[in-house]
Short mmCIF file of C-alpha atoms in Angstrom, two decimals:
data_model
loop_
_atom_site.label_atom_id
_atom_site.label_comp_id
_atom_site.label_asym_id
_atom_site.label_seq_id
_atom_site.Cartn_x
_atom_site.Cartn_y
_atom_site.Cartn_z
CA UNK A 18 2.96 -31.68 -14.13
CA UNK A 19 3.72 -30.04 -17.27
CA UNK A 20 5.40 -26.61 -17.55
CA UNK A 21 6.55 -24.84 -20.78
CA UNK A 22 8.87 -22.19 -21.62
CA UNK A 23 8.55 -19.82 -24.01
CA UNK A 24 11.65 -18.71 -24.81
CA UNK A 25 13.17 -21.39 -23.39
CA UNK A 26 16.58 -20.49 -25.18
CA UNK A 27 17.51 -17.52 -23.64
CA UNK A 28 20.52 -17.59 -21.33
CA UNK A 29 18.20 -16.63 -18.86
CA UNK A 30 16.41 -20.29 -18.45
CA UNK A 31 18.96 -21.89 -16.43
CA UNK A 32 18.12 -19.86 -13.63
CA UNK A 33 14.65 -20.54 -13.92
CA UNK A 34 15.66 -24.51 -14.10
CA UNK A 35 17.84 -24.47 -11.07
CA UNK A 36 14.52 -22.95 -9.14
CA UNK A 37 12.39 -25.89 -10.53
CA UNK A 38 14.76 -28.72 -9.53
CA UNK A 39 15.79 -27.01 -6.06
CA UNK A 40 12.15 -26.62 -4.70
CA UNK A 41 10.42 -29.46 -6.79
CA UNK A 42 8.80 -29.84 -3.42
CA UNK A 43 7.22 -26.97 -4.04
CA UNK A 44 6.28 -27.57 -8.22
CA UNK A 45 6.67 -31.42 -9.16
CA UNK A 46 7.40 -30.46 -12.57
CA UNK A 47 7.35 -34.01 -14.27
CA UNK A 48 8.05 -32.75 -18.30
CA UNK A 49 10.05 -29.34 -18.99
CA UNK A 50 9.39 -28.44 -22.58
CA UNK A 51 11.83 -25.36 -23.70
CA UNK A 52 10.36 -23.51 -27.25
CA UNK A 53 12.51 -21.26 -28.98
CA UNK A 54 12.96 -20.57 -32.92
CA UNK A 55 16.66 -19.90 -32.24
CA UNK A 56 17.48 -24.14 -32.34
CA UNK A 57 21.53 -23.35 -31.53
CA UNK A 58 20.87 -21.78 -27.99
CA UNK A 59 17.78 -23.90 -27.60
CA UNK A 60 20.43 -27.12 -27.64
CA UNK A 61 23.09 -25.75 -25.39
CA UNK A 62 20.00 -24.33 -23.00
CA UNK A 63 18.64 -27.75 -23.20
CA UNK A 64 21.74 -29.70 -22.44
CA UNK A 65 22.56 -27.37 -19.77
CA UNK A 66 19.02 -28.19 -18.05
CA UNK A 67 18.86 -31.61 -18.47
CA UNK A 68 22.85 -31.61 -16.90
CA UNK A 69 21.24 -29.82 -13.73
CA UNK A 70 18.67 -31.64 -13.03
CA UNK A 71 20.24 -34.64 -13.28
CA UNK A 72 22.62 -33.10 -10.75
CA UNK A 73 20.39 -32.88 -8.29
CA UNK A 74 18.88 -35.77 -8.86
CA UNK A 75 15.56 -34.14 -10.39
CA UNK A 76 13.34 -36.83 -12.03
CA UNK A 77 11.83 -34.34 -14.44
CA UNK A 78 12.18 -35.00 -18.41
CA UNK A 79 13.61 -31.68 -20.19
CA UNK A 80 12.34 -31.53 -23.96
CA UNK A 81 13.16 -28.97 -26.26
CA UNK A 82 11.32 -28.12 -29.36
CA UNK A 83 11.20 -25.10 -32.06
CA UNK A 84 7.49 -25.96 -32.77
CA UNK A 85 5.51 -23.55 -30.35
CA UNK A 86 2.02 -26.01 -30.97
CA UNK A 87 3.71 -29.10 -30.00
CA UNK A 88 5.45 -27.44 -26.41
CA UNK A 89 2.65 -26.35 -24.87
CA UNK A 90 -0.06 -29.16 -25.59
CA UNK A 91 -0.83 -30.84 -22.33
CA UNK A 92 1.05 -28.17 -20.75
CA UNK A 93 -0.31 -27.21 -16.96
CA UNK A 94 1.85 -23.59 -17.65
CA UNK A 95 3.02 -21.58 -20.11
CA UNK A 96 5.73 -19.02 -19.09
CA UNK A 97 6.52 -16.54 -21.34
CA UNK A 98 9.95 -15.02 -21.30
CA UNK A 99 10.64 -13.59 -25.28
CA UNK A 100 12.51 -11.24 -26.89
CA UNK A 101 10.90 -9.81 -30.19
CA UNK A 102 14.61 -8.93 -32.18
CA UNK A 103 16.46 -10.25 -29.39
CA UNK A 104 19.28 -8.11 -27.95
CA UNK A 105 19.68 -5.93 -31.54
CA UNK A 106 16.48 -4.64 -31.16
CA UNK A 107 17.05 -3.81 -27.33
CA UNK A 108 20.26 -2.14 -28.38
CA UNK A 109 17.96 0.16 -30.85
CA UNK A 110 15.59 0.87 -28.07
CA UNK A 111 18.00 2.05 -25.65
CA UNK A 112 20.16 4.72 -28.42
CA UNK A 113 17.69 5.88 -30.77
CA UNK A 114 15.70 7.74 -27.83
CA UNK A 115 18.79 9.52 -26.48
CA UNK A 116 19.33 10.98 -30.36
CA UNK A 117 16.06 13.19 -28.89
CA UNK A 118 17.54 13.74 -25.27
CA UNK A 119 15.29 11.11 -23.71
CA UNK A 120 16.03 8.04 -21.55
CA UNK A 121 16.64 4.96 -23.60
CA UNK A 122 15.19 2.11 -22.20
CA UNK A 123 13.86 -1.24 -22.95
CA UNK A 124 10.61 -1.42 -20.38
CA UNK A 125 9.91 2.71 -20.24
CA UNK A 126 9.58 5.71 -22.32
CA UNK A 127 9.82 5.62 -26.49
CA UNK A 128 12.33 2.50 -25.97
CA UNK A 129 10.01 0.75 -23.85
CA UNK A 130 6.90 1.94 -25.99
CA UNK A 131 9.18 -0.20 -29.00
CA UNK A 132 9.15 -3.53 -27.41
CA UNK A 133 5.52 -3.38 -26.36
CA UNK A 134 4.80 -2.65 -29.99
CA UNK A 135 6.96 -5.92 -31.41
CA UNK A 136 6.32 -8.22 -28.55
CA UNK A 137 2.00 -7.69 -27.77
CA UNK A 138 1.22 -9.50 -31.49
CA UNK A 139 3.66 -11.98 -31.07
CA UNK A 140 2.54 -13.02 -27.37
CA UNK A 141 -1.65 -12.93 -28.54
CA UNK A 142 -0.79 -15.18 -30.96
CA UNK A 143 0.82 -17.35 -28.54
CA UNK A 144 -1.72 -16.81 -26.18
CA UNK A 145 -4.31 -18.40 -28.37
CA UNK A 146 -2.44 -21.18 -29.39
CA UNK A 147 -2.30 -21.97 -26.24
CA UNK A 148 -5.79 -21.44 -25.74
CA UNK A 149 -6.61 -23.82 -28.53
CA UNK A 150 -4.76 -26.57 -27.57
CA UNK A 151 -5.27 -26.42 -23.83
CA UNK A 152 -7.71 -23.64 -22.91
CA UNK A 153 -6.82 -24.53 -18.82
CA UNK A 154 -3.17 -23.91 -18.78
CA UNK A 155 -2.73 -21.06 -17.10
CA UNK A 156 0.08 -18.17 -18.82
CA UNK A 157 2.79 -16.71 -16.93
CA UNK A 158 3.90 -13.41 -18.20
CA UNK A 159 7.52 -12.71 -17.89
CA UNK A 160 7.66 -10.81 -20.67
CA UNK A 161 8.39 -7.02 -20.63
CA UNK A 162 6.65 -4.30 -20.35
CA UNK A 163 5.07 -6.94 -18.28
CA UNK A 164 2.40 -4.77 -16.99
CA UNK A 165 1.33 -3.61 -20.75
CA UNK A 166 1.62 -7.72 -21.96
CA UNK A 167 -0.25 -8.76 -19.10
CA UNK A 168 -3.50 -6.45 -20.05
CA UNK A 169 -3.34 -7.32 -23.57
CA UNK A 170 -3.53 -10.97 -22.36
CA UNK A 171 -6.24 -10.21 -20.15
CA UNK A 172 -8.37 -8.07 -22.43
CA UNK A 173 -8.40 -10.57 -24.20
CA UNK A 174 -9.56 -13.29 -22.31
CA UNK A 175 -6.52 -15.41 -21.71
CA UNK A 176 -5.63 -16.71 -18.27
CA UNK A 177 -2.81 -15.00 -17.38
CA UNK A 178 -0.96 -13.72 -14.29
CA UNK A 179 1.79 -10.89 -15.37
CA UNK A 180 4.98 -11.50 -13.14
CA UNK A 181 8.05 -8.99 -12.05
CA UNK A 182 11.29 -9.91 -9.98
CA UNK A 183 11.29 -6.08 -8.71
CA UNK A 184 9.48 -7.33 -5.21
CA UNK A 185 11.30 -10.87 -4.46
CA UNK A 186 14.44 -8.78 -5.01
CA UNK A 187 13.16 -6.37 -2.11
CA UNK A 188 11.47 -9.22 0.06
CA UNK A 189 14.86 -11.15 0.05
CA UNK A 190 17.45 -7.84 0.50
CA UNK A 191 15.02 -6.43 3.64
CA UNK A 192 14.69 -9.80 5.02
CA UNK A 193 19.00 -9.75 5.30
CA UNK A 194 19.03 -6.42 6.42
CA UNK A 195 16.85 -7.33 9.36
CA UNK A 196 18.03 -10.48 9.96
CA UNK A 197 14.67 -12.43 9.36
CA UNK A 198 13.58 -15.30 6.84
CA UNK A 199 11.87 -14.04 3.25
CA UNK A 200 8.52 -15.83 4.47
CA UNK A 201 8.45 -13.43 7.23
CA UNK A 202 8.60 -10.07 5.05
CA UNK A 203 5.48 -8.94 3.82
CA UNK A 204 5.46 -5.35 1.44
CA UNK A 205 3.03 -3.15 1.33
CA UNK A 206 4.09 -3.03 -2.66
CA UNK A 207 2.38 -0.62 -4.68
CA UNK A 208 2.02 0.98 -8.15
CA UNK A 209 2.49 -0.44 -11.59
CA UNK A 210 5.21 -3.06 -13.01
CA UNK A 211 8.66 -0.73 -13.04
CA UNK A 212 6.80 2.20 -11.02
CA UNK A 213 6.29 0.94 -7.47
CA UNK A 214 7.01 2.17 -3.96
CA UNK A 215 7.21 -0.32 -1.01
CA UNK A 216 5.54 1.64 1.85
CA UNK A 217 5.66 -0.63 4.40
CA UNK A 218 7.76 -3.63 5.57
CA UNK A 219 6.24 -5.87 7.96
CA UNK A 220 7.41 -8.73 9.92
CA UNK A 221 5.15 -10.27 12.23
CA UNK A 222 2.71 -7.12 11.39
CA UNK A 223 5.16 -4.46 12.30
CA UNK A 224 6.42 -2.13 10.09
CA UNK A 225 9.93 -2.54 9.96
CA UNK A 226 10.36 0.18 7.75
CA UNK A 227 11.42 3.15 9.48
CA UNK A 228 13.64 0.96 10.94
CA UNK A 229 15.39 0.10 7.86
CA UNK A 230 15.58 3.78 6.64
CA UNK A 231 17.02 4.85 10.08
CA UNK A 232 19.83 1.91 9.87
CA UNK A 233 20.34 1.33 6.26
CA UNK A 234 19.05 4.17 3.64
CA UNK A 235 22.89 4.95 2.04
CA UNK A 236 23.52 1.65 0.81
CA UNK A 237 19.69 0.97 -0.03
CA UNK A 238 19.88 4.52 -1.82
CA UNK A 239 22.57 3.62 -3.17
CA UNK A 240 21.34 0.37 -4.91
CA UNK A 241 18.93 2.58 -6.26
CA UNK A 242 20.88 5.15 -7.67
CA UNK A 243 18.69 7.57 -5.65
CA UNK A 244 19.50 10.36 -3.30
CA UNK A 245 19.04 9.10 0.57
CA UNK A 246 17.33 12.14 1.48
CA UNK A 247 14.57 11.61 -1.21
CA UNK A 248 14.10 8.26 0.46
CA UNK A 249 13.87 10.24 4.50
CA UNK A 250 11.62 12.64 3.56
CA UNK A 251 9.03 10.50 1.42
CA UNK A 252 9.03 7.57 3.97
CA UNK A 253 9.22 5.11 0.86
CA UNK A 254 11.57 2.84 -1.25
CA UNK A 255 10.97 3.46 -4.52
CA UNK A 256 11.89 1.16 -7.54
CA UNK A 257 15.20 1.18 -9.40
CA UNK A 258 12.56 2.29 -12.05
CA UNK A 259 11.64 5.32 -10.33
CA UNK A 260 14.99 7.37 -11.24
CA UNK A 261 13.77 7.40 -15.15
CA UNK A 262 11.22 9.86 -13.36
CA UNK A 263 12.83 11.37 -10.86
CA UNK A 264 16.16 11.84 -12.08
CA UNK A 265 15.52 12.13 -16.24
CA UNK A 266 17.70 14.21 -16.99
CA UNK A 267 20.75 12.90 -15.58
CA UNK A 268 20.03 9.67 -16.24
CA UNK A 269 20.10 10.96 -20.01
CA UNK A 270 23.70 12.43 -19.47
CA UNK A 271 24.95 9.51 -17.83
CA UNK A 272 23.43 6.64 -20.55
CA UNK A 273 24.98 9.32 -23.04
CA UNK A 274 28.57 8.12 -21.58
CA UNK A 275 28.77 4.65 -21.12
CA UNK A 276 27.65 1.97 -23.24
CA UNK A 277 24.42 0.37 -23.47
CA UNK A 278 22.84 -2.22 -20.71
CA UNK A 279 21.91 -4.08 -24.33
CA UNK A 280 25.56 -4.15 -25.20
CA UNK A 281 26.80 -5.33 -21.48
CA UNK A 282 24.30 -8.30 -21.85
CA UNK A 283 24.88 -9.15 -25.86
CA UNK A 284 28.84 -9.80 -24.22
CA UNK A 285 27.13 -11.57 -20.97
CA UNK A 286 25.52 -13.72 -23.25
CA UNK A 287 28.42 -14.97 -25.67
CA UNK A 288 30.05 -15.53 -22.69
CA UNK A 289 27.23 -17.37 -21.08
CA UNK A 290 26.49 -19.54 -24.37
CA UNK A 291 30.33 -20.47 -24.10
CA UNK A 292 30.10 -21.89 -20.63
CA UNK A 293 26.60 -23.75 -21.09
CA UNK A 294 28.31 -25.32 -24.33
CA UNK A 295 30.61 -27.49 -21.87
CA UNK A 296 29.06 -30.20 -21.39
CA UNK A 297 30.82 -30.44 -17.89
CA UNK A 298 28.81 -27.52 -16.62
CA UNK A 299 25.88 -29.00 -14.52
CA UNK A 300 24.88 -25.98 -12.46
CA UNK A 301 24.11 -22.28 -13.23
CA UNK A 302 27.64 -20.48 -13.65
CA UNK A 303 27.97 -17.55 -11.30
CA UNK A 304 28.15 -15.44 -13.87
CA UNK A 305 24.07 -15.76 -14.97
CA UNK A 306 23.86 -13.43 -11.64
CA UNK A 307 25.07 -10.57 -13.80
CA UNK A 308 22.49 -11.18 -16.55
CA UNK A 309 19.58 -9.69 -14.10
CA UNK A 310 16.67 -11.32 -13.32
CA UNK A 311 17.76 -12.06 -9.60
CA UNK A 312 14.75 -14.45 -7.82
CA UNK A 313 12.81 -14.88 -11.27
CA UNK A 314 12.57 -18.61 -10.25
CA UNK A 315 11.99 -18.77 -6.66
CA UNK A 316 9.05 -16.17 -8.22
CA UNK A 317 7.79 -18.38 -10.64
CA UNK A 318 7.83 -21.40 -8.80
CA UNK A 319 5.89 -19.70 -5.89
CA UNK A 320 3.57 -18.51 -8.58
CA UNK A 321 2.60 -21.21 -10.50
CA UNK A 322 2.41 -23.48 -7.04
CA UNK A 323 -0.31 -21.29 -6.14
CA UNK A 324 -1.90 -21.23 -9.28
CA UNK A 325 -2.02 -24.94 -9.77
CA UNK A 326 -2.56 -26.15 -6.17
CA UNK A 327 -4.97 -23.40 -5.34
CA UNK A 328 -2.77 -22.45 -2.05
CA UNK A 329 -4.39 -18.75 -1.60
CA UNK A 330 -1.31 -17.61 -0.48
CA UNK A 331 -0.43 -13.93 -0.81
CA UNK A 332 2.33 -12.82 -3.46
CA UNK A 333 2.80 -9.37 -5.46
CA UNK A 334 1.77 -10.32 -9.17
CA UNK A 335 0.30 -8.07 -12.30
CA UNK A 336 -3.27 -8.44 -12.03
CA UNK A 337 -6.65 -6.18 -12.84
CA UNK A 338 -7.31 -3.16 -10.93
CA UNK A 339 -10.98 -4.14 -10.02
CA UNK A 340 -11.51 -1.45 -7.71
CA UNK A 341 -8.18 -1.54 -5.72
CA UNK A 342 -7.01 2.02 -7.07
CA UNK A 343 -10.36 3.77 -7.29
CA UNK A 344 -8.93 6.54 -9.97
CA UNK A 345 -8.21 3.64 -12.46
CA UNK A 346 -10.68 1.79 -14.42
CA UNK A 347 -11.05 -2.28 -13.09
CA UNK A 348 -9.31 -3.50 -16.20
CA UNK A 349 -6.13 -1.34 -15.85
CA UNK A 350 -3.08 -3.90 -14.84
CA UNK A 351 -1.58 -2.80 -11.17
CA UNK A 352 1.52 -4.46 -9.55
CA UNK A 353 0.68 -5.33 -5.72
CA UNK A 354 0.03 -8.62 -3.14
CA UNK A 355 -2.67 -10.51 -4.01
CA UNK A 356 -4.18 -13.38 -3.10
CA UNK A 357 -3.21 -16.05 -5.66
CA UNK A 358 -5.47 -19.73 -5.75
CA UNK A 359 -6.89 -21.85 -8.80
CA UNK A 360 -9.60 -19.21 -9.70
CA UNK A 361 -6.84 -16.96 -10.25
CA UNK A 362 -5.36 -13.45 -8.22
CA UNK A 363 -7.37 -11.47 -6.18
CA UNK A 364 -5.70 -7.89 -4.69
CA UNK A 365 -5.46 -7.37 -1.17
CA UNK A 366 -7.15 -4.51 0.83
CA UNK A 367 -4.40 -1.74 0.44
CA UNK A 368 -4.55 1.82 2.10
CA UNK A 369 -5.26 4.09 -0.53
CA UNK A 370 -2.58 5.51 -2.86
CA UNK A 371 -1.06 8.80 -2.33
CA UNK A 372 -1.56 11.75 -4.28
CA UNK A 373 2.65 11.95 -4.80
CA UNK A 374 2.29 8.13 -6.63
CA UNK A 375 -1.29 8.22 -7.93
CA UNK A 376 -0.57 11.39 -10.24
CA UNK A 377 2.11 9.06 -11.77
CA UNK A 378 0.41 6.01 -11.81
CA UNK A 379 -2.98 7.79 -13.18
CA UNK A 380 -0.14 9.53 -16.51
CA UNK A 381 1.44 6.01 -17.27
CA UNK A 382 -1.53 3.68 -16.95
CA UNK A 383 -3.00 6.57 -19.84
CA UNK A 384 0.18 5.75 -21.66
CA UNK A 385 -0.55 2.26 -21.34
CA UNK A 386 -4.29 2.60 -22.43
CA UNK A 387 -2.69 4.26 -25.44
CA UNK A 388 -0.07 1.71 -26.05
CA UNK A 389 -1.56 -1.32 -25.97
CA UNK A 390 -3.87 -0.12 -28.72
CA UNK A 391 -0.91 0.73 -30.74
CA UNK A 392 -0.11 -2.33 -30.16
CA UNK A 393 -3.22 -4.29 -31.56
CA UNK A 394 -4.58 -2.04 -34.03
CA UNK A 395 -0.63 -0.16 -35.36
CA UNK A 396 -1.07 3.18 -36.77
CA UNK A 397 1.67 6.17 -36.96
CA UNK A 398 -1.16 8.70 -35.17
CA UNK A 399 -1.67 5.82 -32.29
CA UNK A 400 2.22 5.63 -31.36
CA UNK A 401 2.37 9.53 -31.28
CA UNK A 402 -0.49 9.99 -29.04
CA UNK A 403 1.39 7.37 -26.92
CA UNK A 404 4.25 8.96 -26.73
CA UNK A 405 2.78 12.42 -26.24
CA UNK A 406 0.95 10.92 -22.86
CA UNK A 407 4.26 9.53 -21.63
CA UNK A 408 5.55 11.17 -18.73
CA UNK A 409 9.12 11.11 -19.72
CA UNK A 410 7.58 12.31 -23.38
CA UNK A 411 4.61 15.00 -23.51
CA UNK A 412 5.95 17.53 -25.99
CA UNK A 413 4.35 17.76 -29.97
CA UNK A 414 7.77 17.80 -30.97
CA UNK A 415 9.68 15.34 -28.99
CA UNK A 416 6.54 12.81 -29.98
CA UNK A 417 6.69 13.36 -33.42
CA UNK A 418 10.20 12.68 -33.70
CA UNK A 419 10.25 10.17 -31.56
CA UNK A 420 7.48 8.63 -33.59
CA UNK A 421 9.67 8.60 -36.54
CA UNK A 422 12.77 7.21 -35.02
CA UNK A 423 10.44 4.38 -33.55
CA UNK A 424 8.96 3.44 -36.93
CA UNK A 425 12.12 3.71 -38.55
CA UNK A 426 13.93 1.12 -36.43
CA UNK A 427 11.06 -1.15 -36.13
CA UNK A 428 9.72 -1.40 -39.68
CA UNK A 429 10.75 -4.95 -39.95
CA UNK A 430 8.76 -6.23 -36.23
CA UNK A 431 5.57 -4.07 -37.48
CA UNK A 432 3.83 -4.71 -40.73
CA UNK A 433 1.84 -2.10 -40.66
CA UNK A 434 4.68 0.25 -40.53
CA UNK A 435 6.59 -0.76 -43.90
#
């Protein structure tokens, strides 16, 4: 079995390498090809792979290669985990929108509008490379905003599966708190990718919910950065995401006074690069748990299992709508379980949404409409009607400057802009 990495260099990979040789079990991977134009990291990415699974005594070849073509011919997957402008251009999306008194953010609001613009091109292009050269290999979508990347892929045609850590992360932290396996833990996981709710926890199909809320909602509130009594009276644990919504304005204040998440991982990484440079290291240095991306490869291991060996088990991907939300058209992208086999991802039955999370699911999946054809087509009067339908947005004047600032910063990711 083949699997490739698209953006194989970033410091995030070893993580996703320690998952493939610990549960090869799982995913036989036989050839790891890493593809990334930056060939420095690429090399000390590489060596650091091939060190671990060697380690554990994984049989697997790791290959690295700056030629995109080459990596993913014969491939079985393609997982996509780029950066358009790396962390320079995340540092741009996360200031220039406070300049206007919004959230800056890489995966939400005018920040998060930014990297959808740079990164949907980029990842088409891929996309039908891939398609070209092996039409059956199926595309993993790690990519943020993975929910907008994921319906560009699948608009298109592509064979994709869009895929967030947001869930794993609550599977495994409930299943400690209760004192129960992760394979026991089943969410009732709702919304879009980076505005979901989990409104049920079941183990052995019974809610264990209200019992973690009764027991546990300070330091689960706390995680969040949430007040505990928002999480009492709505009966629901919402996403980290959530407090861009809930909480704007003080999430403004407080990004105003500390520096940038972009900066805190720019030094992670230096750091990071440093350590995978010794060619001593032959495991994944604690410190890659402060990078983020907690349970990305236990994720995309389970994921691309089921995809390949058509298991039909049940995991929370990015997939179409198709009637699951009845308010949104079948093509919209929705984060929830589904059934996942060789013919693809299938949603599960799911009660129906309520009106608190609809109304915000309804605004952003309009924003996404919006941006993803800003996306693929560019134009200055497509990113401000974007913007204007954003949630954390929807004021002439905050849009147009916002618009502005975008294009301004951007000019050298979007042709169409210079």
């Amino acid at each position: 079995m083949k699997l490739t990495v698209v953006g194989g260099g970033s410091t995030y990979t070893p993580e996703l390498v320690d998952g493939f040789a610990r549960l090869r079990d799982t995913l036989p991977v036989t050839e790891l090809v890493l593809v990334d134009p930056a060939k420095d990291r690429l090399e000390l990415v590489g060596g650091l792979a091939e060190r671990i699974f060697a380690k554990q005594g994984h049989p697997g070849r790791v290959v690295t290669t700056t030629d995109i073509d080459a990596g993913i011919e014969g491939a079985d997957a393609v997982l996509l985990q780029l950066r358009v402008g790396g962390q320079a251009a995340r540092q741009e999306d996360e200031t220039w929108p406070l300049e206007c008194g919004c959230v800056g953010q890489e995966t939400t609001g005018a920040g998060g509008l930014a990297k959808a613009l740079r990164t949907v091109p980029v990842v088409l292009d891929i996309a039908e490379r891939v398609r070209r050269t092996n039409p059956n290999a199926w595309i993993i979508d790690f990519t943020n905003p993975v929910g907008i990347v994921t319906r560009a892929l699948l608009s298109h045609g592509h064979k994709a599966v869009g895929l967030c850590n947001v869930a794993i992360g609550f599977q495994r932290r409930f299943a400690k708190l209760l004192g129960v396996t992760p394979g026991e833990v089943q969410l009732d996981h709702v919304g879009l990718n980076h505005l979901t709710w989990e409104r049920a926890v079941r183990v052995n199909g019974e809610d264990m919910l209200p019992k973690l809320l009764e027991g546990h909602v300070a330091e689960l509130a706390a995680d969040l950065k949430l007040p505990p009594e928002l999480l009492l009276q709505l009966g629901v644990v919402p996403s980290y995401y959530l407090r861009y919504f809930y909480q704007h304005d003080e999430v403004v204040q407080e990004l105003l006074t500390k520096p940038s998440r972009a900066a805190e991982v720019a030094a992670l990484e230096t750091q990071l690069l440093e350590m995978y440079a010794d060619p001593q290291l032959d495991e994944k240095p604690a410190l890659l748990e402060k990078r983020g991306g907690a349970y990305y490869s236990e994720a995309a291991v389970d994921l691309a299992s089921s995809l390949l060996n058509d298991t039909g088990d049940v995991q929370v991907v990015n997939t179409l709508n198709d009637g699951t939300f009845p308010f949104l058209a079948d093509d919209a992208v929705i984060e929830v379980p589904a059934t996942v086999g060789a013919d693809g991802t299938m949603p599960v039955a799911l009660a129906p949404l309520e009106p608190l999370y609809a109304g915000l699911v309804a605004n952003v999946t309009a924003y996404e409409d919006l941006a993803l054809q800003a996306a693929i087509k560019g134009g200055r009067e497509r990113v401000f009607e974007a913007l204007l339908a954003h949630p954390l947005v929807g004021q002439i004047s905050l849009a147009d400057q916002l618009t502005d600032k975008l294009l301004a910063h951007n000019k050298q990711h979007l042709p169409w802009a210079r």
